[in-house]
Amino acid sequence: MEALNVVVNVAFVLEKQSFINLRLSAVPDSDPFTMPLFEGLSAGSEKSAVILDIGAAYSKVGFAGEFGPWAFVSSKVKLSKTKKEVFVWDYSSEEELFDILVEFFHLLYFKHLLVNPKDRRVVFCESILCPTQFRETVAKVLFKHYEVPSILFAPSHLLAMFTLGINTGLVLDAGFSETTVLPIYEGIPIIKGVQTVTVAAREIHRNLAALLQDQAVLITDGEEAPLASKMSSLPDTVIEDIKVRTCFVTNINRARLIQQSILQNDESKWPAVPSSVEYPLDGGSKLVVTGKVREVACEVLFEQDMEEKSVATTILDAILQCPLDMRIPLAQNLVLMGGTSMLPGFAHRLVDELKELLSKPQYKDRLAISSFKVHSPPSEANYTAWLGGSLFGAMEILSYRSLSREAYNQAGKVPDWCSLDDAVQEAEVVPKERSSMKQLEALRKLSLEKSSAGASPTPK
Amino acid sequence: MASLLQFEKVLMKCSCDIKSPIINLYFCKHCLKLRCGRCVSHEVDSYSCPNCLENMPSAEAKLKKNRCANCLDCPSCNHSLTTRATSVALTDSQSPDKKMTKKVYYLACGLCRWTSRDIGLGDKETASGGWEEHDNPHFERLNELLEFYHQLAIKEKNEREQKKFNKRRTYLRLQEKYFSPGGLATRRKASFLNALSSMAPKTDEPEITPVKLIEPKEEVDPLPSKYYTQPLVLEKVTTLAQRLNRPEFASSQVEGLYPRHKHLVIKRSQRCRECEHNLSKPEYNPSSIKFKIQLVALHHIPDVRIYLVPKLYQAKESIVTILLSNPSQEKMETELEAINEPPSTGLLTVPEGLLVLAAKDITAEFDEKTADTSEFKDNPEKKSSETSQGHIQFRSGHKLGVLFKVTPQTSDSDVVVCFKLKYKYHNTSPSLRTPVEDEEKPDAVWLEHEVEINLGATSP
């Protein structure tokens, strides 16, 4: 019993020490020369967590407490079995996804992060609408195959709030495959208000490819020919590059004029066309990307589809789903993130569109909002969620909030907001509680043995 | 024959039921099982720069964000940059007539002709450079946020500790009350804990200073008018890959491209998941291609190769010569057993009985036509008369040509045959066996692996 008491004391002292470590490591790693000192002092403390954000097009990876991802990796991997390069999100079955993720995480850990997966906790940034199958498989791969100590599945929209130090806001994430809007009020995501449209970078690419195929001219050795006659399609990477380097989101006035011009088939209404660009393709030929194409390619974001949905309407619809009291604060705290929101002119056009939509009949009488305010996170929009993960992962409380490997092995699945199973909430605490219970049992036995030898005090 | 280039023709099943070519397999001497890349755990062994081959300890590698301190990459094409020396004429301010030349250095890319002068980086007087490093533009703001969240984390942690501690204390008191006959030592310890507990909340709960809020903006910067009016110079706009190389400093103009430190590479070591023994461990020196430990399957289990395949016809028996070779320095007894089940697409008859492979003699490889071969010549004769009549095509050194009878059952797909390869494995390193095991475990054990051979398509 004496020995056990000592154990308790030692554990207590160790915990006290970790407080000190926390203080020290609270000083961010600004100066590379003082860092080794800190590392030496806090040798007992944990290694910084790995922050993973697996996007549809690009994945962002790095470590907690860092201010930018260490690597931006295309989310595809060459499978050793089939020797084919596949996108991570391009899977047909869980087994296939498992194989893809095993190889993809291997690439991330051993080519980019260069750390042992076993040593570090993981913060996994995910969309709130991430398919259960995907996150379950991620957990399976990380826990079973890579044996990571714990994973925190963090909704990317909430993480974006971390980069701003606010807890109320309307977060728009315009990524590759879809645009998702989530209202967050006082730190609570309002799931009812989630709005999503499948209009994002992929749709722009599709539109741009169609426009080019339809209109573009290819110059080979001084001879001009329509692109369609030479090539049936341009590679995705070329389309992406043309979008990034030449396209922009035009302002709302010009967009209206262009719309009219197309509708009335009247060329003269088209505003002064921006300059065209000769884009060099492999093989010495040049593709002429006209000013019209450059300007119109990104218009898909704001064109309303059959259900009258566009990137702009998702924001208003999300606000409409929220209680009255929340609406103005939400409109005053817009946060834009995702690579697509980095298109030149995107934010300005979005705000203009929102203002115009307010005067439209479907919103006019239902929303009393007059202005919108946009936050600017301390990051580029394409890694805002990652940065939030990094800030969160740097906190010492990460272990309390994460799903530990033991808890996962016991429960066999990942707790989720959409499942009402008795989720393993504070995962880390559960096994510890148990062990102290065991300790108590052992103590009781021990003392009973002792007491049975001498005078027996009866426990009441 | 089909080994060096077509190694995927002969596959072996490892302990995780994945079929891989023998060159991709490890053989764990301790569990006596085949392991593939999927069923071993990988570990980071040592860091080095692929350009200057300099070793780096792991702590330093983390500090430098997995990048080499000396080598730089071209921001435009990711090729390694070289330092160029040039001399510039300087005019002395005091005596304008006197011309002085000075040696200066700048960076240049040998592949895409990018130079550090392109972006206006000043020449350096030392060859080693001292090139400017950039800080994240939001460095201060992010530090503030990090500090703020640390305060919150400490608060939460304190609360949790408090809870835990209270529990523990009550349990100590109970224990004291019921189980201990009132030992002085325990009482003193408890009082000591009490003292600490009353101190803890006061000292460890600092006031939380809220982080300064950056107000969202109502006015969003519109798209500059140059997009509509000025011609776009494609060469001046960075590609997406160039931007993602340095996500925090992403610049859309080539003037903003700064050289990046070279990413490190690692050597990995492999460990058996079951017994945790190292299966492969490279030498520390980055330029060495040798291994300290290397338990590759090729060195331990008989290698199966396709030697000669005649034209195969559906439903017609053909005789295929398969080469078995013994990698060990001891004689090896093998036995084969056909598996005529899917995925096999041909009916296979293998030689029955024991096939003995001669020991591998490294010196014999160099003088094949000496007395050694003659010694082996009588060997097959003896064997063929005794055990496997007519099944042995030839014998040369440690290799044995075996005749398989294959009847293809398919006409449109490749003919695949499967068999079990059983062999007597001699554990040659005595250090691996503990004295206790020695008595129970014989020197040699029979092991078996499933082998799948793809013999190619049938002839019409």
PDB file of N, CA, C and O in Angstrom, chain A residues 5 9 12 15 19 22 28 66-67 99 111 113-116 145 162-164 166 245 251 275 332 348 371 374 378 395 400-401 440 443, chain B residues 38 43-44 47 62 65-66 136 138 141 143 145 149 154 156 158 160-161 171 186 189 196 213 216-218 220 228 231-232 234 263 273:
ATOM      1  N   ASN A   5       0.864   4.348  -2.768  1.00  0.00           N
ATOM      2  CA  ASN A   5       0.749   5.773  -2.463  1.00  0.00           C
ATOM      3  C   ASN A   5       1.818   6.564  -3.182  1.00  0.00           C
ATOM      4  O   ASN A   5       1.566   7.628  -3.709  1.00  0.00           O
ATOM      5  N   ASN A   9       1.587   9.698  -5.853  1.00  0.00           N
ATOM      6  CA  ASN A   9       2.303  10.967  -5.703  1.00  0.00           C
ATOM      7  C   ASN A   9       3.148  11.296  -6.914  1.00  0.00           C
ATOM      8  O   ASN A   9       3.155  12.409  -7.384  1.00  0.00           O
ATOM      9  N   PHE A  12       1.206  12.502  -9.663  1.00  0.00           N
ATOM     10  CA  PHE A  12       0.746  13.855  -9.417  1.00  0.00           C
ATOM     11  C   PHE A  12       1.834  14.866  -9.756  1.00  0.00           C
ATOM     12  O   PHE A  12       1.608  15.849 -10.443  1.00  0.00           O
ATOM     13  N   GLU A  15       2.265  15.307 -13.382  1.00  0.00           N
ATOM     14  CA  GLU A  15       1.238  16.158 -13.977  1.00  0.00           C
ATOM     15  C   GLU A  15       1.551  17.628 -13.754  1.00  0.00           C
ATOM     16  O   GLU A  15       1.352  18.456 -14.606  1.00  0.00           O
ATOM     17  N   PHE A  19       2.398  20.959 -16.479  1.00  0.00           N
ATOM     18  CA  PHE A  19       1.914  22.333 -16.471  1.00  0.00           C
ATOM     19  C   PHE A  19       3.022  23.277 -16.880  1.00  0.00           C
ATOM     20  O   PHE A  19       2.844  24.188 -17.656  1.00  0.00           O
ATOM     21  N   LEU A  22       3.738  23.192 -20.387  1.00  0.00           N
ATOM     22  CA  LEU A  22       2.731  23.898 -21.167  1.00  0.00           C
ATOM     23  C   LEU A  22       3.049  25.385 -21.219  1.00  0.00           C
ATOM     24  O   LEU A  22       2.977  26.023 -22.237  1.00  0.00           O
ATOM     25  N   PRO A  28       5.568  30.615 -28.665  1.00  0.00           N
ATOM     26  CA  PRO A  28       5.609  29.974 -29.976  1.00  0.00           C
ATOM     27  C   PRO A  28       7.033  29.879 -30.517  1.00  0.00           C
ATOM     28  O   PRO A  28       7.921  30.612 -30.081  1.00  0.00           O
ATOM     29  N   GLU A  66       2.324  25.305 -36.245  1.00  0.00           N
ATOM     30  CA  GLU A  66       2.965  25.947 -37.392  1.00  0.00           C
ATOM     31  C   GLU A  66       1.963  26.906 -38.032  1.00  0.00           C
ATOM     32  O   GLU A  66       0.757  26.707 -37.931  1.00  0.00           O
ATOM     33  N   PHE A  67       2.479  27.903 -38.726  1.00  0.00           N
ATOM     34  CA  PHE A  67       1.587  28.905 -39.292  1.00  0.00           C
ATOM     35  C   PHE A  67       1.261  28.663 -40.758  1.00  0.00           C
ATOM     36  O   PHE A  67       0.607  29.471 -41.403  1.00  0.00           O
ATOM     37  N   ASP A  99      -7.182   0.812 -49.371  1.00  0.00           N
ATOM     38  CA  ASP A  99      -5.909   0.676 -50.085  1.00  0.00           C
ATOM     39  C   ASP A  99      -5.359   2.032 -50.498  1.00  0.00           C
ATOM     40  O   ASP A  99      -4.168   2.307 -50.353  1.00  0.00           O
ATOM     41  N   LYS A 111       7.161  10.945 -47.187  1.00  0.00           N
ATOM     42  CA  LYS A 111       7.769  11.791 -48.203  1.00  0.00           C
ATOM     43  C   LYS A 111       7.671  13.272 -47.827  1.00  0.00           C
ATOM     44  O   LYS A 111       8.555  14.057 -48.150  1.00  0.00           O
ATOM     45  N   LEU A 113       6.010  14.644 -44.492  1.00  0.00           N
ATOM     46  CA  LEU A 113       6.128  14.990 -43.077  1.00  0.00           C
ATOM     47  C   LEU A 113       7.406  14.426 -42.460  1.00  0.00           C
ATOM     48  O   LEU A 113       7.978  15.010 -41.552  1.00  0.00           O
ATOM     49  N   LEU A 114       7.831  13.291 -42.930  1.00  0.00           N
ATOM     50  CA  LEU A 114       9.038  12.618 -42.448  1.00  0.00           C
ATOM     51  C   LEU A 114       9.012  12.369 -40.931  1.00  0.00           C
ATOM     52  O   LEU A 114       9.950  12.708 -40.217  1.00  0.00           O
ATOM     53  N   VAL A 115       7.934  11.825 -40.463  1.00  0.00           N
ATOM     54  CA  VAL A 115       7.865  11.444 -39.047  1.00  0.00           C
ATOM     55  C   VAL A 115       7.227  10.058 -38.937  1.00  0.00           C
ATOM     56  O   VAL A 115       6.575   9.595 -39.867  1.00  0.00           O
ATOM     57  N   ASN A 116       7.425   9.445 -37.780  1.00  0.00           N
ATOM     58  CA  ASN A 116       6.782   8.158 -37.543  1.00  0.00           C
ATOM     59  C   ASN A 116       5.336   8.385 -37.148  1.00  0.00           C
ATOM     60  O   ASN A 116       5.066   9.141 -36.214  1.00  0.00           O
ATOM     61  N   HIS A 145      -3.663   0.550 -39.165  1.00  0.00           N
ATOM     62  CA  HIS A 145      -2.473   0.332 -39.988  1.00  0.00           C
ATOM     63  C   HIS A 145      -1.303   1.179 -39.526  1.00  0.00           C
ATOM     64  O   HIS A 145      -0.186   0.705 -39.439  1.00  0.00           O
ATOM     65  N   PHE A 162     -11.316  29.518 -35.672  1.00  0.00           N
ATOM     66  CA  PHE A 162     -10.154  29.571 -34.792  1.00  0.00           C
ATOM     67  C   PHE A 162      -9.098  30.539 -35.304  1.00  0.00           C
ATOM     68  O   PHE A 162      -8.374  31.141 -34.525  1.00  0.00           O
ATOM     69  N   THR A 163      -9.003  30.653 -36.614  1.00  0.00           N
ATOM     70  CA  THR A 163      -7.979  31.530 -37.157  1.00  0.00           C
ATOM     71  C   THR A 163      -8.343  32.993 -36.938  1.00  0.00           C
ATOM     72  O   THR A 163      -7.517  33.864 -37.135  1.00  0.00           O
ATOM     73  N   LEU A 164      -9.585  33.251 -36.546  1.00  0.00           N
ATOM     74  CA  LEU A 164     -10.027  34.627 -36.386  1.00  0.00           C
ATOM     75  C   LEU A 164     -10.262  35.005 -34.933  1.00  0.00           C
ATOM     76  O   LEU A 164     -10.401  36.179 -34.605  1.00  0.00           O
ATOM     77  N   ILE A 166     -12.958  34.332 -33.303  1.00  0.00           N
ATOM     78  CA  ILE A 166     -14.366  34.703 -33.115  1.00  0.00           C
ATOM     79  C   ILE A 166     -15.165  33.418 -32.931  1.00  0.00           C
ATOM     80  O   ILE A 166     -14.666  32.330 -33.203  1.00  0.00           O
ATOM     81  N   ARG A 245      -4.218  30.990 -64.109  1.00  0.00           N
ATOM     82  CA  ARG A 245      -3.357  32.062 -64.590  1.00  0.00           C
ATOM     83  C   ARG A 245      -4.088  33.128 -65.397  1.00  0.00           C
ATOM     84  O   ARG A 245      -3.598  34.248 -65.503  1.00  0.00           O
ATOM     85  N   ASN A 251     -16.800  41.895 -62.373  1.00  0.00           N
ATOM     86  CA  ASN A 251     -17.715  42.584 -61.451  1.00  0.00           C
ATOM     87  C   ASN A 251     -19.164  42.473 -61.921  1.00  0.00           C
ATOM     88  O   ASN A 251     -19.448  42.085 -63.055  1.00  0.00           O
ATOM     89  N   SER A 275      -8.096  41.590 -72.823  1.00  0.00           N
ATOM     90  CA  SER A 275      -7.167  41.097 -73.835  1.00  0.00           C
ATOM     91  C   SER A 275      -7.162  39.572 -73.871  1.00  0.00           C
ATOM     92  O   SER A 275      -7.458  38.920 -72.874  1.00  0.00           O
ATOM     93  N   GLN A 332     -22.914  39.773 -40.576  1.00  0.00           N
ATOM     94  CA  GLN A 332     -21.815  40.691 -40.301  1.00  0.00           C
ATOM     95  C   GLN A 332     -20.487  39.960 -40.117  1.00  0.00           C
ATOM     96  O   GLN A 332     -19.468  40.583 -39.850  1.00  0.00           O
ATOM     97  N   HIS A 348     -15.474  40.302 -53.782  1.00  0.00           N
ATOM     98  CA  HIS A 348     -16.193  41.519 -54.156  1.00  0.00           C
ATOM     99  C   HIS A 348     -17.482  41.189 -54.886  1.00  0.00           C
ATOM    100  O   HIS A 348     -18.555  41.710 -54.584  1.00  0.00           O
ATOM    101  N   SER A 371     -26.479  44.874 -44.741  1.00  0.00           N
ATOM    102  CA  SER A 371     -25.073  44.872 -45.140  1.00  0.00           C
ATOM    103  C   SER A 371     -24.394  43.571 -44.745  1.00  0.00           C
ATOM    104  O   SER A 371     -24.876  42.825 -43.891  1.00  0.00           O
ATOM    105  N   VAL A 374     -17.079  41.047 -44.254  1.00  0.00           N
ATOM    106  CA  VAL A 374     -16.261  39.873 -44.556  1.00  0.00           C
ATOM    107  C   VAL A 374     -14.986  39.909 -43.716  1.00  0.00           C
ATOM    108  O   VAL A 374     -14.299  40.926 -43.664  1.00  0.00           O
ATOM    109  N   PRO A 378      -5.950  35.264 -41.115  1.00  0.00           N
ATOM    110  CA  PRO A 378      -4.514  35.498 -41.268  1.00  0.00           C
ATOM    111  C   PRO A 378      -3.845  34.392 -42.069  1.00  0.00           C
ATOM    112  O   PRO A 378      -2.845  33.811 -41.643  1.00  0.00           O
ATOM    113  N   MET A 395      -2.817  23.108 -28.772  1.00  0.00           N
ATOM    114  CA  MET A 395      -3.262  23.207 -27.386  1.00  0.00           C
ATOM    115  C   MET A 395      -3.039  21.905 -26.647  1.00  0.00           C
ATOM    116  O   MET A 395      -3.170  20.831 -27.211  1.00  0.00           O
ATOM    117  N   TYR A 400      -7.689  15.480 -24.614  1.00  0.00           N
ATOM    118  CA  TYR A 400      -9.032  15.291 -24.051  1.00  0.00           C
ATOM    119  C   TYR A 400     -10.088  15.243 -25.146  1.00  0.00           C
ATOM    120  O   TYR A 400     -11.115  14.618 -24.993  1.00  0.00           O
ATOM    121  N   ARG A 401      -9.834  15.990 -26.201  1.00  0.00           N
ATOM    122  CA  ARG A 401     -10.861  16.121 -27.237  1.00  0.00           C
ATOM    123  C   ARG A 401     -10.756  15.055 -28.315  1.00  0.00           C
ATOM    124  O   ARG A 401     -11.635  14.941 -29.144  1.00  0.00           O
ATOM    125  N   LEU A 440      -8.279   0.836  -7.273  1.00  0.00           N
ATOM    126  CA  LEU A 440      -9.067   0.827  -6.046  1.00  0.00           C
ATOM    127  C   LEU A 440      -9.386  -0.606  -5.636  1.00  0.00           C
ATOM    128  O   LEU A 440      -9.252  -0.992  -4.472  1.00  0.00           O
ATOM    129  N   LEU A 443      -6.390  -2.198  -4.253  1.00  0.00           N
ATOM    130  CA  LEU A 443      -6.113  -1.684  -2.913  1.00  0.00           C
ATOM    131  C   LEU A 443      -7.008  -2.347  -1.882  1.00  0.00           C
ATOM    132  O   LEU A 443      -6.570  -2.749  -0.808  1.00  0.00           O
TER     133      LEU A 443
ATOM    134  N   ARG B  38       3.083  -3.929 -46.768  1.00  0.00           N
ATOM    135  CA  ARG B  38       1.871  -3.584 -46.041  1.00  0.00           C
ATOM    136  C   ARG B  38       1.869  -4.187 -44.646  1.00  0.00           C
ATOM    137  O   ARG B  38       1.238  -3.646 -43.744  1.00  0.00           O
ATOM    138  N   GLU B  43       9.440   2.945 -40.356  1.00  0.00           N
ATOM    139  CA  GLU B  43       9.898   3.966 -39.427  1.00  0.00           C
ATOM    140  C   GLU B  43      10.891   4.874 -40.121  1.00  0.00           C
ATOM    141  O   GLU B  43      11.642   4.437 -40.985  1.00  0.00           O
ATOM    142  N   VAL B  44      10.877   6.108 -39.692  1.00  0.00           N
ATOM    143  CA  VAL B  44      11.859   7.042 -40.228  1.00  0.00           C
ATOM    144  C   VAL B  44      13.189   6.747 -39.565  1.00  0.00           C
ATOM    145  O   VAL B  44      13.276   6.665 -38.347  1.00  0.00           O
ATOM    146  N   TYR B  47      17.636  11.314 -41.652  1.00  0.00           N
ATOM    147  CA  TYR B  47      17.303  12.393 -42.577  1.00  0.00           C
ATOM    148  C   TYR B  47      18.562  12.808 -43.331  1.00  0.00           C
ATOM    149  O   TYR B  47      19.650  12.838 -42.769  1.00  0.00           O
ATOM    150  N   LYS B  62      13.273  18.806 -37.849  1.00  0.00           N
ATOM    151  CA  LYS B  62      11.974  19.377 -37.502  1.00  0.00           C
ATOM    152  C   LYS B  62      12.081  20.897 -37.397  1.00  0.00           C
ATOM    153  O   LYS B  62      11.226  21.634 -37.847  1.00  0.00           O
ATOM    154  N   LYS B  65      12.080  22.596 -40.617  1.00  0.00           N
ATOM    155  CA  LYS B  65      10.906  22.216 -41.398  1.00  0.00           C
ATOM    156  C   LYS B  65      11.253  21.232 -42.501  1.00  0.00           C
ATOM    157  O   LYS B  65      10.814  21.377 -43.651  1.00  0.00           O
ATOM    158  N   ASN B  66      12.051  20.249 -42.165  1.00  0.00           N
ATOM    159  CA  ASN B  66      12.439  19.204 -43.118  1.00  0.00           C
ATOM    160  C   ASN B  66      13.155  19.761 -44.337  1.00  0.00           C
ATOM    161  O   ASN B  66      13.007  19.226 -45.426  1.00  0.00           O
ATOM    162  N   ASN B 136       6.181  34.625 -41.997  1.00  0.00           N
ATOM    163  CA  ASN B 136       4.781  34.644 -42.373  1.00  0.00           C
ATOM    164  C   ASN B 136       4.236  36.067 -42.206  1.00  0.00           C
ATOM    165  O   ASN B 136       4.469  36.714 -41.190  1.00  0.00           O
ATOM    166  N   HIS B 138       1.495  37.125 -41.438  1.00  0.00           N
ATOM    167  CA  HIS B 138       0.563  37.275 -40.322  1.00  0.00           C
ATOM    168  C   HIS B 138       1.182  36.797 -39.016  1.00  0.00           C
ATOM    169  O   HIS B 138       0.477  36.427 -38.083  1.00  0.00           O
ATOM    170  N   ARG B 141      -0.030  38.341 -35.566  1.00  0.00           N
ATOM    171  CA  ARG B 141      -1.434  38.027 -35.283  1.00  0.00           C
ATOM    172  C   ARG B 141      -1.570  36.557 -34.867  1.00  0.00           C
ATOM    173  O   ARG B 141      -2.262  36.229 -33.909  1.00  0.00           O
ATOM    174  N   ASN B 143       0.668  34.655 -33.556  1.00  0.00           N
ATOM    175  CA  ASN B 143       1.231  34.463 -32.219  1.00  0.00           C
ATOM    176  C   ASN B 143       0.247  34.880 -31.141  1.00  0.00           C
ATOM    177  O   ASN B 143       0.122  34.206 -30.115  1.00  0.00           O
ATOM    178  N   LEU B 145      -2.981  34.826 -31.377  1.00  0.00           N
ATOM    179  CA  LEU B 145      -4.028  33.802 -31.308  1.00  0.00           C
ATOM    180  C   LEU B 145      -3.524  32.579 -30.548  1.00  0.00           C
ATOM    181  O   LEU B 145      -4.225  32.032 -29.694  1.00  0.00           O
ATOM    182  N   TYR B 149      -5.208  30.987 -27.179  1.00  0.00           N
ATOM    183  CA  TYR B 149      -5.724  29.624 -27.055  1.00  0.00           C
ATOM    184  C   TYR B 149      -4.966  28.838 -25.998  1.00  0.00           C
ATOM    185  O   TYR B 149      -5.523  27.950 -25.354  1.00  0.00           O
ATOM    186  N   ILE B 154      -4.971  26.124 -20.865  1.00  0.00           N
ATOM    187  CA  ILE B 154      -4.503  25.963 -19.488  1.00  0.00           C
ATOM    188  C   ILE B 154      -5.693  25.960 -18.542  1.00  0.00           C
ATOM    189  O   ILE B 154      -5.778  25.153 -17.629  1.00  0.00           O
ATOM    190  N   GLU B 156      -8.788  25.126 -19.163  1.00  0.00           N
ATOM    191  CA  GLU B 156      -9.541  23.877 -19.252  1.00  0.00           C
ATOM    192  C   GLU B 156      -8.789  22.741 -18.592  1.00  0.00           C
ATOM    193  O   GLU B 156      -9.349  21.922 -17.885  1.00  0.00           O
ATOM    194  N   ASN B 158      -6.626  22.956 -16.191  1.00  0.00           N
ATOM    195  CA  ASN B 158      -6.679  23.126 -14.744  1.00  0.00           C
ATOM    196  C   ASN B 158      -7.977  22.591 -14.181  1.00  0.00           C
ATOM    197  O   ASN B 158      -7.994  21.914 -13.160  1.00  0.00           O
ATOM    198  N   ARG B 160      -9.875  20.371 -15.375  1.00  0.00           N
ATOM    199  CA  ARG B 160      -9.885  18.909 -15.430  1.00  0.00           C
ATOM    200  C   ARG B 160      -9.009  18.314 -14.340  1.00  0.00           C
ATOM    201  O   ARG B 160      -9.383  17.335 -13.688  1.00  0.00           O
ATOM    202  N   GLU B 161      -7.835  18.911 -14.192  1.00  0.00           N
ATOM    203  CA  GLU B 161      -6.922  18.427 -13.163  1.00  0.00           C
ATOM    204  C   GLU B 161      -7.588  18.506 -11.798  1.00  0.00           C
ATOM    205  O   GLU B 161      -7.486  17.613 -10.972  1.00  0.00           O
ATOM    206  N   TYR B 171     -10.731   9.757  -2.470  1.00  0.00           N
ATOM    207  CA  TYR B 171     -10.437   8.333  -2.419  1.00  0.00           C
ATOM    208  C   TYR B 171      -9.314   8.070  -1.410  1.00  0.00           C
ATOM    209  O   TYR B 171      -9.351   7.114  -0.636  1.00  0.00           O
ATOM    210  N   THR B 186       1.081   8.037   6.107  1.00  0.00           N
ATOM    211  CA  THR B 186       0.011   8.300   5.134  1.00  0.00           C
ATOM    212  C   THR B 186      -0.681   9.609   5.447  1.00  0.00           C
ATOM    213  O   THR B 186      -1.037  10.366   4.563  1.00  0.00           O
ATOM    214  N   LYS B 189       1.334  12.440   4.270  1.00  0.00           N
ATOM    215  CA  LYS B 189       1.292  12.555   2.817  1.00  0.00           C
ATOM    216  C   LYS B 189      -0.013  13.226   2.369  1.00  0.00           C
ATOM    217  O   LYS B 189      -0.040  14.075   1.500  1.00  0.00           O
ATOM    218  N   LEU B 196      -1.095  21.212  -1.343  1.00  0.00           N
ATOM    219  CA  LEU B 196      -0.872  21.487  -2.757  1.00  0.00           C
ATOM    220  C   LEU B 196      -2.177  21.804  -3.462  1.00  0.00           C
ATOM    221  O   LEU B 196      -2.259  22.689  -4.294  1.00  0.00           O
ATOM    222  N   LEU B 213      -9.825  41.640 -31.447  1.00  0.00           N
ATOM    223  CA  LEU B 213     -10.666  41.244 -32.575  1.00  0.00           C
ATOM    224  C   LEU B 213     -10.355  42.122 -33.772  1.00  0.00           C
ATOM    225  O   LEU B 213     -10.290  43.348 -33.644  1.00  0.00           O
ATOM    226  N   PRO B 216     -14.438  42.744 -39.103  1.00  0.00           N
ATOM    227  CA  PRO B 216     -14.667  42.395 -40.507  1.00  0.00           C
ATOM    228  C   PRO B 216     -14.937  43.654 -41.316  1.00  0.00           C
ATOM    229  O   PRO B 216     -15.385  44.674 -40.775  1.00  0.00           O
ATOM    230  N   LYS B 217     -14.677  43.582 -42.581  1.00  0.00           N
ATOM    231  CA  LYS B 217     -14.829  44.780 -43.419  1.00  0.00           C
ATOM    232  C   LYS B 217     -16.084  44.703 -44.278  1.00  0.00           C
ATOM    233  O   LYS B 217     -16.452  43.639 -44.777  1.00  0.00           O
ATOM    234  N   GLU B 218     -16.700  45.848 -44.409  1.00  0.00           N
ATOM    235  CA  GLU B 218     -17.886  45.895 -45.264  1.00  0.00           C
ATOM    236  C   GLU B 218     -17.458  46.070 -46.721  1.00  0.00           C
ATOM    237  O   GLU B 218     -18.072  45.548 -47.638  1.00  0.00           O
ATOM    238  N   VAL B 220     -15.153  45.337 -49.666  1.00  0.00           N
ATOM    239  CA  VAL B 220     -14.206  44.344 -50.146  1.00  0.00           C
ATOM    240  C   VAL B 220     -13.503  44.942 -51.356  1.00  0.00           C
ATOM    241  O   VAL B 220     -14.143  45.575 -52.195  1.00  0.00           O
ATOM    242  N   TYR B 228      -9.305  44.234 -66.788  1.00  0.00           N
ATOM    243  CA  TYR B 228     -10.157  44.419 -67.951  1.00  0.00           C
ATOM    244  C   TYR B 228      -9.432  45.109 -69.090  1.00  0.00           C
ATOM    245  O   TYR B 228      -9.780  44.959 -70.246  1.00  0.00           O
ATOM    246  N   PRO B 231      -3.197  44.102 -71.142  1.00  0.00           N
ATOM    247  CA  PRO B 231      -2.951  42.753 -71.643  1.00  0.00           C
ATOM    248  C   PRO B 231      -2.289  41.895 -70.572  1.00  0.00           C
ATOM    249  O   PRO B 231      -1.535  42.397 -69.735  1.00  0.00           O
ATOM    250  N   LEU B 232      -2.599  40.619 -70.594  1.00  0.00           N
ATOM    251  CA  LEU B 232      -2.047  39.696 -69.609  1.00  0.00           C
ATOM    252  C   LEU B 232      -0.768  39.088 -70.176  1.00  0.00           C
ATOM    253  O   LEU B 232      -0.762  38.542 -71.274  1.00  0.00           O
ATOM    254  N   LEU B 234       1.421  36.207 -69.857  1.00  0.00           N
ATOM    255  CA  LEU B 234       1.324  34.898 -69.224  1.00  0.00           C
ATOM    256  C   LEU B 234       2.614  34.506 -68.514  1.00  0.00           C
ATOM    257  O   LEU B 234       2.593  33.882 -67.454  1.00  0.00           O
ATOM    258  N   HIS B 263      13.929  20.109 -49.852  1.00  0.00           N
ATOM    259  CA  HIS B 263      13.254  19.193 -48.940  1.00  0.00           C
ATOM    260  C   HIS B 263      14.145  17.989 -48.669  1.00  0.00           C
ATOM    261  O   HIS B 263      14.789  17.481 -49.571  1.00  0.00           O
ATOM    262  N   ARG B 273       5.611  -6.411 -37.607  1.00  0.00           N
ATOM    263  CA  ARG B 273       4.540  -5.933 -36.739  1.00  0.00           C
ATOM    264  C   ARG B 273       4.291  -6.878 -35.573  1.00  0.00           C
ATOM    265  O   ARG B 273       3.796  -6.479 -34.534  1.00  0.00           O
TER     266      ARG B 273
END
